[in-house]
PDB file of C-alpha atoms in Angstrom:
ATOM      1  CA  MET A1077     -36.437  -5.793  40.053  1.00 52.00           C
ATOM      2  CA  ILE A1078     -37.257  -2.183  39.220  1.00 60.00           C
ATOM      3  CA  GLU A1079     -40.530  -0.864  40.596  1.00 66.00           C
ATOM      4  CA  ALA A1080     -42.779   1.058  38.180  1.00 74.00           C
ATOM      5  CA  GLY A1081     -43.630   4.648  39.170  1.00 75.00           C
ATOM      6  CA  ASP A1082     -47.330   4.072  39.870  1.00 88.00           C
ATOM      7  CA  ALA A1083     -46.661   0.860  41.795  1.00 93.00           C
ATOM      8  CA  ARG A1084     -44.037   2.641  43.870  1.00 93.00           C
ATOM      9  CA  LEU A1085     -46.386   5.498  44.758  1.00 95.00           C
ATOM     10  CA  LYS A1086     -49.166   3.036  45.605  1.00 96.00           C
ATOM     11  CA  ARG A1087     -46.814   1.031  47.857  1.00 96.00           C
ATOM     12  CA  MET A1088     -45.586   4.158  49.605  1.00 97.00           C
ATOM     13  CA  SER A1089     -49.132   5.416  50.105  1.00 97.00           C
ATOM     14  CA  MET A1090     -50.187   2.083  51.594  1.00 97.00           C
ATOM     15  CA  ARG A1091     -47.162   2.059  53.915  1.00 97.00           C
ATOM     16  CA  SER A1092     -48.030   5.609  54.974  1.00 98.00           C
ATOM     17  CA  TRP A1093     -51.603   4.668  55.902  1.00 97.00           C
ATOM     18  CA  ARG A1094     -50.823   1.257  57.410  1.00 97.00           C
ATOM     19  CA  ARG A1095     -48.067   1.862  59.899  1.00 94.00           C
ATOM     20  CA  GLY A1096     -47.746   0.155  63.274  1.00 89.00           C
ATOM     21  CA  THR A1097     -49.597   2.833  65.203  1.00 94.00           C
ATOM     22  CA  LYS A1098     -52.793   4.755  64.482  1.00 95.00           C
ATOM     23  CA  GLU A1099     -51.056   8.035  65.356  1.00 95.00           C
ATOM     24  CA  MET A1100     -48.527   7.612  62.558  1.00 96.00           C
ATOM     25  CA  ASP A1101     -51.270   6.449  60.162  1.00 97.00           C
ATOM     26  CA  LEU A1102     -53.044   9.752  60.800  1.00 95.00           C
ATOM     27  CA  ILE A1103     -49.858  11.788  60.331  1.00 97.00           C
ATOM     28  CA  LEU A1104     -48.217  10.096  57.340  1.00 98.00           C
ATOM     29  CA  GLY A1105     -51.376   9.027  55.495  1.00 98.00           C
ATOM     30  CA  PRO A1106     -52.799  12.504  54.845  1.00 97.00           C
ATOM     31  CA  TRP A1107     -49.324  13.912  54.149  1.00 98.00           C
ATOM     32  CA  SER A1108     -48.671  11.229  51.545  1.00 98.00           C
ATOM     33  CA  ASP A1109     -52.068  11.813  49.918  1.00 97.00           C
ATOM     34  CA  ALA A1110     -51.293  15.509  49.591  1.00 97.00           C
ATOM     35  CA  HIS A1111     -47.622  15.307  48.548  1.00 97.00           C
ATOM     36  CA  LEU A1112     -46.428  11.978  47.102  1.00 96.00           C
ATOM     37  CA  ALA A1113     -47.454  12.557  43.488  1.00 93.00           C
ATOM     38  CA  GLY A1114     -45.546  15.850  43.332  1.00 95.00           C
ATOM     39  CA  LEU A1115     -42.268  14.777  44.929  1.00 95.00           C
ATOM     40  CA  SER A1116     -39.018  14.677  42.990  1.00 95.00           C
ATOM     41  CA  GLU A1117     -37.144  11.386  42.693  1.00 94.00           C
ATOM     42  CA  GLU A1118     -34.717  12.539  45.395  1.00 96.00           C
ATOM     43  CA  ARG A1119     -37.522  13.405  47.837  1.00 96.00           C
ATOM     44  CA  LEU A1120     -39.353  10.147  47.040  1.00 96.00           C
ATOM     45  CA  ALA A1121     -36.204   8.207  47.911  1.00 96.00           C
ATOM     46  CA  LEU A1122     -35.864  10.162  51.152  1.00 97.00           C
ATOM     47  CA  TYR A1123     -39.514   9.577  52.082  1.00 98.00           C
ATOM     48  CA  ASP A1124     -39.121   5.885  51.231  1.00 97.00           C
ATOM     49  CA  SER A1125     -36.205   5.702  53.669  1.00 97.00           C
ATOM     50  CA  LEU A1126     -38.335   7.471  56.302  1.00 98.00           C
ATOM     51  CA  LEU A1127     -40.991   4.761  55.858  1.00 98.00           C
ATOM     52  CA  ASN A1128     -38.403   2.199  56.988  1.00 96.00           C
ATOM     53  CA  GLU A1129     -38.090   3.887  60.394  1.00 97.00           C
ATOM     54  CA  ASN A1130     -39.958   2.560  63.427  1.00 96.00           C
ATOM     55  CA  ASP A1131     -43.084   4.399  64.540  1.00 96.00           C
ATOM     56  CA  GLN A1132     -41.658   4.531  68.065  1.00 96.00           C
ATOM     57  CA  ASP A1133     -38.867   6.706  66.656  1.00 96.00           C
ATOM     58  CA  LEU A1134     -40.914   8.645  64.103  1.00 97.00           C
ATOM     59  CA  LEU A1135     -43.609   9.928  66.448  1.00 96.00           C
ATOM     60  CA  PRO A1136     -41.267  11.720  68.893  1.00 97.00           C
ATOM     61  CA  TRP A1137     -39.345  13.158  65.941  1.00 97.00           C
ATOM     62  CA  VAL A1138     -42.510  14.534  64.331  1.00 96.00           C
ATOM     63  CA  LEU A1139     -43.777  15.854  67.663  1.00 94.00           C
ATOM     64  CA  GLY A1140     -40.457  17.592  68.317  1.00 94.00           C
ATOM     65  CA  GLN A1141     -39.775  15.545  71.435  1.00 96.00           C
ATOM     66  CA  ARG A1142     -36.519  14.108  70.066  1.00 97.00           C
ATOM     67  CA  GLU A1143     -34.017  15.231  67.483  1.00 97.00           C
ATOM     68  CA  PRO A1144     -34.401  13.330  64.186  1.00 97.00           C
ATOM     69  CA  PRO A1145     -31.431  12.121  62.149  1.00 97.00           C
ATOM     70  CA  ALA A1146     -29.931  15.015  60.213  1.00 97.00           C
ATOM     71  CA  HIS A1147     -30.731  13.553  56.784  1.00 97.00           C
ATOM     72  CA  LEU A1148     -34.449  13.321  57.692  1.00 97.00           C
ATOM     73  CA  ALA A1149     -34.775  16.522  59.732  1.00 98.00           C
ATOM     74  CA  ALA A1150     -36.166  18.811  57.006  1.00 97.00           C
ATOM     75  CA  LEU A1151     -38.691  16.241  55.780  1.00 98.00           C
ATOM     76  CA  ILE A1152     -39.837  15.439  59.317  1.00 98.00           C
ATOM     77  CA  ALA A1153     -40.229  19.160  60.065  1.00 97.00           C
ATOM     78  CA  GLU A1154     -42.367  19.529  56.931  1.00 97.00           C
ATOM     79  CA  ILE A1155     -44.539  16.551  57.880  1.00 98.00           C
ATOM     80  CA  GLY A1156     -44.924  17.847  61.438  1.00 97.00           C
ATOM     81  CA  ALA A1157     -45.957  21.311  60.227  1.00 97.00           C
ATOM     82  CA  PHE A1158     -48.478  19.760  57.819  1.00 97.00           C
ATOM     83  CA  ALA A1159     -49.973  17.631  60.611  1.00 94.00           C
ATOM     84  CA  ARG A1160     -50.229  20.573  63.021  1.00 93.00           C
ATOM     85  CA  THR A1161     -51.903  22.764  60.393  1.00 94.00           C
ATOM     86  CA  ARG A1162     -54.306  19.982  59.470  1.00 88.00           C
ATOM     87  CA  LEU A1163     -55.263  19.307  63.078  1.00 81.00           C
ATOM     88  CA  ALA A1164     -55.693  22.998  63.902  1.00 85.00           C
ATOM     89  CA  ARG A1165     -58.629  23.325  61.502  1.00 73.00           C
TER      90      ARG A1165
END
């Protein structure tokens, strides 16, 4: 079954805001609100794969405490920078 564009974005937004931990909700939720609609198909696919990762892995990657997988490194760095800027306000 092929997922329609709007349904896909809605699903990804919901998965960003309803993770397993509140910390990741507060990191991925605002990032997805600000960026999902403007992502290319390639970046959407990459972000969708990131959403399949466990929060216990994602949080240390975003915080720079552990090295993320190479294919996710640039996206995780972008999300981490967005979160730091947002929290510094």
